[in-house]
Amino acid sequence: MKKQALGFLLIMASFLSLSKAQVGGNQIYRDKNNDYTPLRNLPEFNNSNSYFTNDSTLVVSVKVLMNKTADRYKLTLGLNEEATTPKVAIENINRRINGFIKRISSMGIKNDDIFVDFISQTKIYDYDINKDTQVTIQKMDGFETKKNIIITVNKHSMIEKLISEASDFQIYDIIKVDYISNDIDKIQEDLLKEAYAVFDKKKENYFSLFKKEIIGKPTATSGFTYIFPKTQYQNYTALESASVTYGYDTRYIKKEERKLKTFYYDGTDYTGFDKVINNSDPEVGIQYIMNLSVKYDLKKNKEK
């Protein structure tokens, strides 16, 4: 009777998974040969089998994923300045930076949340072309100073405001945005508790269906990792194009239209996870993953 009930549950689970409609969207144009590696394909996090068992061993595996918004965000902006001398280049770039910092201080950004990183000072070279002799001579044509402004904020909505204000000071290079978690240790502790709660139910279900006797004490292993959004973006160019054949006539030039490339966030696939926390939250954040495996030694059944 129990085997029939278990079979019925498996059939229902298959039916429910097939009944969910899938919409591909333009993401189907994605380049399948990029460097993106889903976490589920990594050996250390590929516990796709919830149960592994033989006549003397049982391993119960649990995977839990949590989506969580970042506690803070670190925005890095880049700018450069060219001038005839290093002194003038530094003075001009500092004028722009100081003006920008003064502007954002009125938005509540404190000096402790801002750091200006001196990147480089390099010579600029150009060429003098003598039209009579057709000789081209390289010459030094000035200096370039590069600096980065690193700003930490508590709200994601502040990032776009900072970028908008930066443009008034000819600061256009948005280098990166880092997502920061204030308490990874606490998150790891909470996720382990969530994984254990799931494990406890799976273990109870197994031993209620299969009357096995445990020998000795179980051994457990766990793995914890977190994934930042910067590694989870995909891209595609959605288009259908005709082909043109010119034969042997080379008088014609084929001019291509610009095709827009789309980028989108594609977080870790939920397939294979026993529990996903905050799975409906649309905000891009940090993904935390906990694996838990418990191994039992079982008493072998006596051969008849």
Short mmCIF file of N, CA and C in Angstrom, two decimals, residues 108-244:
data_model
loop_
_atom_site.label_atom_id
_atom_site.label_comp_id
_atom_site.label_asym_id
_atom_site.label_seq_id
_atom_site.Cartn_x
_atom_site.Cartn_y
_atom_site.Cartn_z
N GLY A 108 23.17 63.72 1.54
CA GLY A 108 23.35 62.91 2.74
C GLY A 108 24.54 61.97 2.68
N ILE A 109 25.37 62.09 1.64
CA ILE A 109 26.56 61.24 1.54
C ILE A 109 27.66 61.86 2.39
N LYS A 110 28.17 61.08 3.36
CA LYS A 110 29.19 61.57 4.27
C LYS A 110 30.59 61.37 3.68
N ASN A 111 31.55 62.16 4.17
CA ASN A 111 32.92 62.04 3.70
C ASN A 111 33.51 60.66 3.99
N ASP A 112 33.07 60.03 5.08
CA ASP A 112 33.58 58.70 5.42
C ASP A 112 33.14 57.64 4.42
N ASP A 113 32.10 57.95 3.63
CA ASP A 113 31.59 57.00 2.64
C ASP A 113 32.16 57.26 1.26
N ILE A 114 33.16 58.14 1.17
CA ILE A 114 33.75 58.50 -0.13
C ILE A 114 35.26 58.31 -0.05
N PHE A 115 35.82 57.71 -1.10
CA PHE A 115 37.27 57.59 -1.20
C PHE A 115 37.68 57.88 -2.64
N VAL A 116 38.68 58.75 -2.81
CA VAL A 116 39.21 59.08 -4.12
C VAL A 116 40.51 58.31 -4.32
N ASP A 117 40.53 57.48 -5.33
CA ASP A 117 41.68 56.60 -5.61
C ASP A 117 42.47 57.14 -6.80
N PHE A 118 43.73 57.51 -6.55
CA PHE A 118 44.60 57.98 -7.63
C PHE A 118 45.03 56.77 -8.46
N ILE A 119 44.69 56.74 -9.75
CA ILE A 119 44.95 55.57 -10.58
C ILE A 119 46.27 55.70 -11.34
N SER A 120 46.44 56.76 -12.10
CA SER A 120 47.65 56.87 -12.92
C SER A 120 47.88 58.29 -13.41
N GLN A 121 49.12 58.55 -13.79
CA GLN A 121 49.50 59.79 -14.47
C GLN A 121 50.44 59.38 -15.60
N THR A 122 50.03 59.60 -16.82
CA THR A 122 50.80 59.14 -17.97
C THR A 122 51.02 60.25 -18.98
N LYS A 123 52.05 60.09 -19.79
CA LYS A 123 52.31 61.03 -20.89
C LYS A 123 51.40 60.72 -22.07
N ILE A 124 51.06 61.77 -22.81
CA ILE A 124 50.25 61.62 -24.01
C ILE A 124 51.14 61.92 -25.22
N TYR A 125 51.08 61.05 -26.22
CA TYR A 125 51.90 61.24 -27.42
C TYR A 125 51.02 61.44 -28.64
N ASP A 126 51.54 62.24 -29.58
CA ASP A 126 50.85 62.49 -30.85
C ASP A 126 51.91 62.48 -31.95
N TYR A 127 51.51 62.82 -33.18
CA TYR A 127 52.45 62.81 -34.31
C TYR A 127 52.40 64.14 -35.05
N ASP A 128 53.58 64.59 -35.47
CA ASP A 128 53.71 65.72 -36.41
C ASP A 128 53.97 65.14 -37.80
N ILE A 129 53.16 65.54 -38.75
CA ILE A 129 53.29 65.01 -40.10
C ILE A 129 53.81 66.11 -41.03
N ASN A 130 54.96 65.89 -41.64
CA ASN A 130 55.54 66.82 -42.60
C ASN A 130 55.03 66.46 -43.99
N LYS A 131 54.19 67.29 -44.55
CA LYS A 131 53.57 66.98 -45.85
C LYS A 131 54.58 67.00 -46.99
N ASP A 132 55.64 67.82 -46.82
CA ASP A 132 56.64 67.91 -47.90
C ASP A 132 57.54 66.68 -47.94
N THR A 133 58.02 66.28 -46.77
CA THR A 133 58.96 65.15 -46.71
C THR A 133 58.27 63.83 -46.45
N GLN A 134 56.97 63.87 -46.12
CA GLN A 134 56.20 62.66 -45.78
C GLN A 134 56.78 61.92 -44.57
N VAL A 135 57.44 62.68 -43.69
CA VAL A 135 58.01 62.10 -42.48
C VAL A 135 57.07 62.36 -41.30
N THR A 136 56.81 61.33 -40.54
CA THR A 136 55.96 61.44 -39.35
C THR A 136 56.82 61.30 -38.11
N ILE A 137 56.77 62.30 -37.25
CA ILE A 137 57.60 62.32 -36.04
C ILE A 137 56.70 62.31 -34.81
N GLN A 138 56.99 61.37 -33.91
CA GLN A 138 56.21 61.30 -32.68
C GLN A 138 56.69 62.36 -31.70
N LYS A 139 55.73 62.94 -30.96
CA LYS A 139 56.06 63.97 -29.99
C LYS A 139 55.21 63.80 -28.74
N MET A 140 55.68 64.32 -27.62
CA MET A 140 54.88 64.33 -26.40
C MET A 140 53.91 65.49 -26.47
N ASP A 141 52.63 65.20 -26.12
CA ASP A 141 51.59 66.21 -26.32
C ASP A 141 50.85 66.54 -25.04
N GLY A 142 51.38 66.16 -23.89
CA GLY A 142 50.73 66.50 -22.63
C GLY A 142 50.71 65.34 -21.65
N PHE A 143 49.82 65.45 -20.66
CA PHE A 143 49.74 64.45 -19.60
C PHE A 143 48.27 64.13 -19.32
N GLU A 144 48.04 62.91 -18.87
CA GLU A 144 46.69 62.48 -18.50
C GLU A 144 46.71 61.93 -17.07
N THR A 145 45.79 62.42 -16.25
CA THR A 145 45.62 61.94 -14.88
C THR A 145 44.29 61.21 -14.78
N LYS A 146 44.32 60.02 -14.15
CA LYS A 146 43.10 59.23 -13.96
C LYS A 146 42.87 59.01 -12.48
N LYS A 147 41.62 59.16 -12.05
CA LYS A 147 41.24 58.89 -10.67
C LYS A 147 39.88 58.18 -10.65
N ASN A 148 39.65 57.44 -9.58
CA ASN A 148 38.35 56.81 -9.34
C ASN A 148 37.74 57.36 -8.07
N ILE A 149 36.42 57.49 -8.09
CA ILE A 149 35.68 57.90 -6.90
C ILE A 149 34.85 56.71 -6.44
N ILE A 150 35.09 56.27 -5.20
CA ILE A 150 34.38 55.11 -4.65
C ILE A 150 33.41 55.60 -3.57
N ILE A 151 32.13 55.30 -3.75
CA ILE A 151 31.08 55.80 -2.87
C ILE A 151 30.25 54.64 -2.35
N THR A 152 30.02 54.60 -1.04
CA THR A 152 29.19 53.56 -0.43
C THR A 152 27.86 54.16 0.01
N VAL A 153 26.77 53.50 -0.35
CA VAL A 153 25.43 53.97 0.01
C VAL A 153 24.63 52.80 0.59
N ASN A 154 23.56 53.14 1.29
CA ASN A 154 22.71 52.13 1.93
C ASN A 154 21.52 51.72 1.07
N LYS A 155 21.15 52.55 0.11
CA LYS A 155 19.97 52.29 -0.70
C LYS A 155 20.34 52.17 -2.17
N HIS A 156 19.77 51.17 -2.83
CA HIS A 156 20.04 50.96 -4.25
C HIS A 156 19.56 52.15 -5.08
N SER A 157 18.49 52.80 -4.64
CA SER A 157 17.94 53.93 -5.40
C SER A 157 18.91 55.11 -5.48
N MET A 158 19.89 55.17 -4.57
CA MET A 158 20.85 56.26 -4.58
C MET A 158 21.85 56.16 -5.73
N ILE A 159 22.04 54.97 -6.26
CA ILE A 159 23.06 54.77 -7.29
C ILE A 159 22.75 55.60 -8.53
N GLU A 160 21.52 55.52 -9.01
CA GLU A 160 21.16 56.27 -10.22
C GLU A 160 21.22 57.77 -9.98
N LYS A 161 20.86 58.22 -8.78
CA LYS A 161 20.95 59.65 -8.47
C LYS A 161 22.40 60.12 -8.50
N LEU A 162 23.31 59.33 -7.97
CA LEU A 162 24.73 59.68 -7.98
C LEU A 162 25.27 59.74 -9.40
N ILE A 163 24.86 58.79 -10.23
CA ILE A 163 25.31 58.77 -11.62
C ILE A 163 24.82 60.00 -12.37
N SER A 164 23.58 60.39 -12.10
CA SER A 164 23.02 61.57 -12.74
C SER A 164 23.79 62.84 -12.34
N GLU A 165 24.07 62.98 -11.06
CA GLU A 165 24.82 64.15 -10.58
C GLU A 165 26.25 64.15 -11.11
N ALA A 166 26.84 62.98 -11.24
CA ALA A 166 28.22 62.88 -11.72
C ALA A 166 28.36 63.41 -13.14
N SER A 167 27.33 63.24 -13.95
CA SER A 167 27.41 63.69 -15.34
C SER A 167 27.58 65.20 -15.45
N ASP A 168 27.12 65.96 -14.46
CA ASP A 168 27.31 67.41 -14.47
C ASP A 168 28.77 67.81 -14.35
N PHE A 169 29.61 66.87 -13.90
CA PHE A 169 31.03 67.14 -13.73
C PHE A 169 31.87 66.30 -14.71
N GLN A 170 31.25 65.95 -15.83
CA GLN A 170 31.88 65.17 -16.89
C GLN A 170 32.45 63.85 -16.36
N ILE A 171 31.73 63.23 -15.44
CA ILE A 171 32.11 61.92 -14.91
C ILE A 171 31.10 60.92 -15.48
N TYR A 172 31.56 60.15 -16.47
CA TYR A 172 30.64 59.28 -17.20
C TYR A 172 30.96 57.80 -17.07
N ASP A 173 32.15 57.47 -16.57
CA ASP A 173 32.57 56.08 -16.55
C ASP A 173 32.05 55.38 -15.29
N ILE A 174 31.03 54.53 -15.46
CA ILE A 174 30.47 53.77 -14.34
C ILE A 174 31.22 52.43 -14.32
N ILE A 175 32.25 52.33 -13.49
CA ILE A 175 33.13 51.18 -13.53
C ILE A 175 32.45 49.93 -13.00
N LYS A 176 31.86 50.00 -11.80
CA LYS A 176 31.20 48.82 -11.25
C LYS A 176 30.37 49.20 -10.03
N VAL A 177 29.48 48.27 -9.64
CA VAL A 177 28.71 48.39 -8.41
C VAL A 177 28.90 47.09 -7.63
N ASP A 178 29.43 47.18 -6.42
CA ASP A 178 29.61 46.01 -5.56
C ASP A 178 28.45 45.91 -4.58
N TYR A 179 28.01 44.65 -4.34
CA TYR A 179 26.95 44.38 -3.37
C TYR A 179 27.60 43.88 -2.08
N ILE A 180 27.21 44.48 -0.95
CA ILE A 180 27.87 44.20 0.32
C ILE A 180 26.87 43.62 1.32
N SER A 181 27.28 42.57 2.01
CA SER A 181 26.49 41.98 3.09
C SER A 181 27.18 42.28 4.41
N ASN A 182 26.41 42.73 5.39
CA ASN A 182 26.99 43.11 6.69
C ASN A 182 27.18 41.93 7.64
N ASP A 183 26.47 40.83 7.40
CA ASP A 183 26.51 39.75 8.39
C ASP A 183 26.40 38.38 7.72
N ILE A 184 27.44 38.00 7.01
CA ILE A 184 27.43 36.71 6.32
C ILE A 184 27.41 35.55 7.31
N ASP A 185 28.10 35.71 8.45
CA ASP A 185 28.13 34.65 9.46
C ASP A 185 26.73 34.33 9.98
N LYS A 186 25.94 35.36 10.21
CA LYS A 186 24.57 35.16 10.71
C LYS A 186 23.71 34.48 9.62
N ILE A 187 23.91 34.88 8.38
CA ILE A 187 23.16 34.26 7.29
C ILE A 187 23.51 32.78 7.17
N GLN A 188 24.80 32.47 7.29
CA GLN A 188 25.23 31.07 7.22
C GLN A 188 24.59 30.25 8.35
N GLU A 189 24.55 30.82 9.53
CA GLU A 189 23.95 30.13 10.68
C GLU A 189 22.47 29.88 10.45
N ASP A 190 21.76 30.89 9.96
CA ASP A 190 20.31 30.75 9.72
C ASP A 190 20.03 29.74 8.61
N LEU A 191 20.85 29.76 7.56
CA LEU A 191 20.62 28.83 6.46
C LEU A 191 20.88 27.38 6.88
N LEU A 192 21.85 27.19 7.76
CA LEU A 192 22.11 25.84 8.26
C LEU A 192 20.91 25.32 9.05
N LYS A 193 20.27 26.20 9.82
CA LYS A 193 19.07 25.81 10.56
C LYS A 193 17.93 25.46 9.59
N GLU A 194 17.81 26.25 8.52
CA GLU A 194 16.77 25.96 7.52
C GLU A 194 17.04 24.60 6.85
N ALA A 195 18.30 24.35 6.53
CA ALA A 195 18.66 23.09 5.89
C ALA A 195 18.39 21.91 6.83
N TYR A 196 18.70 22.09 8.10
CA TYR A 196 18.48 20.99 9.06
C TYR A 196 16.99 20.69 9.21
N ALA A 197 16.16 21.74 9.20
CA ALA A 197 14.71 21.52 9.32
C ALA A 197 14.19 20.71 8.13
N VAL A 198 14.69 21.03 6.92
CA VAL A 198 14.29 20.27 5.74
C VAL A 198 14.80 18.83 5.83
N PHE A 199 16.06 18.70 6.27
CA PHE A 199 16.66 17.37 6.42
C PHE A 199 15.86 16.51 7.39
N ASP A 200 15.43 17.09 8.49
CA ASP A 200 14.71 16.33 9.53
C ASP A 200 13.45 15.71 8.95
N LYS A 201 12.74 16.46 8.10
CA LYS A 201 11.52 15.94 7.49
C LYS A 201 11.84 14.83 6.48
N LYS A 202 12.90 15.04 5.69
CA LYS A 202 13.27 14.04 4.68
C LYS A 202 13.72 12.73 5.34
N LYS A 203 14.46 12.88 6.43
CA LYS A 203 14.91 11.69 7.16
C LYS A 203 13.71 10.94 7.74
N GLU A 204 12.78 11.68 8.32
CA GLU A 204 11.60 11.06 8.93
C GLU A 204 10.77 10.34 7.87
N ASN A 205 10.61 10.96 6.70
CA ASN A 205 9.85 10.35 5.62
C ASN A 205 10.49 9.04 5.16
N TYR A 206 11.82 9.05 5.06
CA TYR A 206 12.51 7.86 4.58
C TYR A 206 12.34 6.69 5.56
N PHE A 207 12.60 6.94 6.84
CA PHE A 207 12.56 5.85 7.80
C PHE A 207 11.14 5.39 8.11
N SER A 208 10.15 6.24 7.83
CA SER A 208 8.77 5.79 8.00
C SER A 208 8.34 4.87 6.86
N LEU A 209 8.95 5.08 5.66
CA LEU A 209 8.63 4.23 4.53
C LEU A 209 9.46 2.95 4.50
N PHE A 210 10.73 3.08 4.86
CA PHE A 210 11.64 1.93 4.82
C PHE A 210 12.14 1.66 6.24
N LYS A 211 11.73 0.57 6.77
CA LYS A 211 12.06 0.24 8.15
C LYS A 211 13.51 -0.24 8.24
N LYS A 212 14.41 0.72 8.42
CA LYS A 212 15.83 0.43 8.52
C LYS A 212 16.33 0.73 9.93
N GLU A 213 17.34 -0.04 10.34
CA GLU A 213 17.93 0.16 11.66
C GLU A 213 19.28 0.85 11.52
N ILE A 214 19.47 1.94 12.27
CA ILE A 214 20.71 2.71 12.21
C ILE A 214 21.76 2.10 13.13
N ILE A 215 22.99 2.05 12.60
CA ILE A 215 24.11 1.56 13.39
C ILE A 215 25.05 2.73 13.70
N GLY A 216 25.36 2.92 14.97
CA GLY A 216 26.29 3.97 15.35
C GLY A 216 25.70 5.37 15.17
N LYS A 217 26.59 6.35 15.08
CA LYS A 217 26.17 7.74 14.96
C LYS A 217 26.37 8.24 13.53
N PRO A 218 25.48 9.11 13.05
CA PRO A 218 25.63 9.64 11.69
C PRO A 218 26.77 10.66 11.60
N THR A 219 27.27 10.85 10.40
CA THR A 219 28.27 11.90 10.12
C THR A 219 27.66 12.91 9.15
N ALA A 220 28.02 14.17 9.34
CA ALA A 220 27.42 15.23 8.52
C ALA A 220 28.50 16.12 7.92
N THR A 221 28.24 16.62 6.71
CA THR A 221 29.09 17.61 6.05
C THR A 221 28.20 18.72 5.52
N SER A 222 28.72 19.93 5.48
CA SER A 222 27.95 21.06 4.96
C SER A 222 28.84 21.95 4.11
N GLY A 223 28.22 22.66 3.20
CA GLY A 223 28.94 23.61 2.35
C GLY A 223 28.13 24.88 2.21
N PHE A 224 28.81 26.02 2.26
CA PHE A 224 28.13 27.31 2.18
C PHE A 224 28.85 28.20 1.19
N THR A 225 28.10 28.86 0.33
CA THR A 225 28.70 29.80 -0.60
C THR A 225 27.71 30.92 -0.89
N TYR A 226 28.19 31.98 -1.51
CA TYR A 226 27.32 33.09 -1.89
C TYR A 226 27.76 33.61 -3.24
N ILE A 227 26.80 34.11 -4.01
CA ILE A 227 27.04 34.52 -5.39
C ILE A 227 26.61 35.97 -5.55
N PHE A 228 27.52 36.79 -6.08
CA PHE A 228 27.21 38.20 -6.30
C PHE A 228 26.64 38.40 -7.71
N PRO A 229 25.80 39.42 -7.88
CA PRO A 229 25.13 39.61 -9.17
C PRO A 229 26.07 39.79 -10.36
N LYS A 230 27.26 40.34 -10.15
CA LYS A 230 28.14 40.66 -11.29
C LYS A 230 28.50 39.43 -12.13
N THR A 231 28.42 38.23 -11.54
CA THR A 231 28.75 37.02 -12.28
C THR A 231 27.52 36.37 -12.91
N GLN A 232 26.34 36.97 -12.73
CA GLN A 232 25.10 36.30 -13.10
C GLN A 232 24.37 36.98 -14.26
N TYR A 233 25.04 37.85 -14.98
CA TYR A 233 24.37 38.54 -16.09
C TYR A 233 24.66 37.83 -17.41
N GLN A 234 23.61 37.71 -18.22
CA GLN A 234 23.69 37.12 -19.54
C GLN A 234 23.47 38.20 -20.59
N ASN A 235 23.76 37.88 -21.84
CA ASN A 235 23.48 38.84 -22.91
C ASN A 235 23.02 38.09 -24.16
N TYR A 236 22.30 38.80 -25.01
CA TYR A 236 21.89 38.25 -26.29
C TYR A 236 21.62 39.39 -27.26
N THR A 237 21.64 39.08 -28.54
CA THR A 237 21.25 40.01 -29.59
C THR A 237 20.16 39.33 -30.39
N ALA A 238 18.93 39.82 -30.25
CA ALA A 238 17.78 39.17 -30.89
C ALA A 238 17.56 39.77 -32.28
N LEU A 239 17.76 38.95 -33.30
CA LEU A 239 17.53 39.44 -34.67
C LEU A 239 17.42 38.26 -35.61
N GLU A 240 16.74 38.50 -36.72
CA GLU A 240 16.71 37.57 -37.84
C GLU A 240 17.17 38.35 -39.06
N SER A 241 18.17 37.84 -39.77
CA SER A 241 18.77 38.61 -40.86
C SER A 241 18.74 37.82 -42.16
N ALA A 242 18.52 38.56 -43.26
CA ALA A 242 18.59 37.95 -44.59
C ALA A 242 20.04 37.94 -45.06
N SER A 243 20.35 37.09 -46.03
CA SER A 243 21.69 37.05 -46.60
C SER A 243 21.66 37.62 -48.01
N VAL A 244 22.75 38.28 -48.40
CA VAL A 244 22.85 38.90 -49.72
C VAL A 244 24.05 38.30 -50.43
#
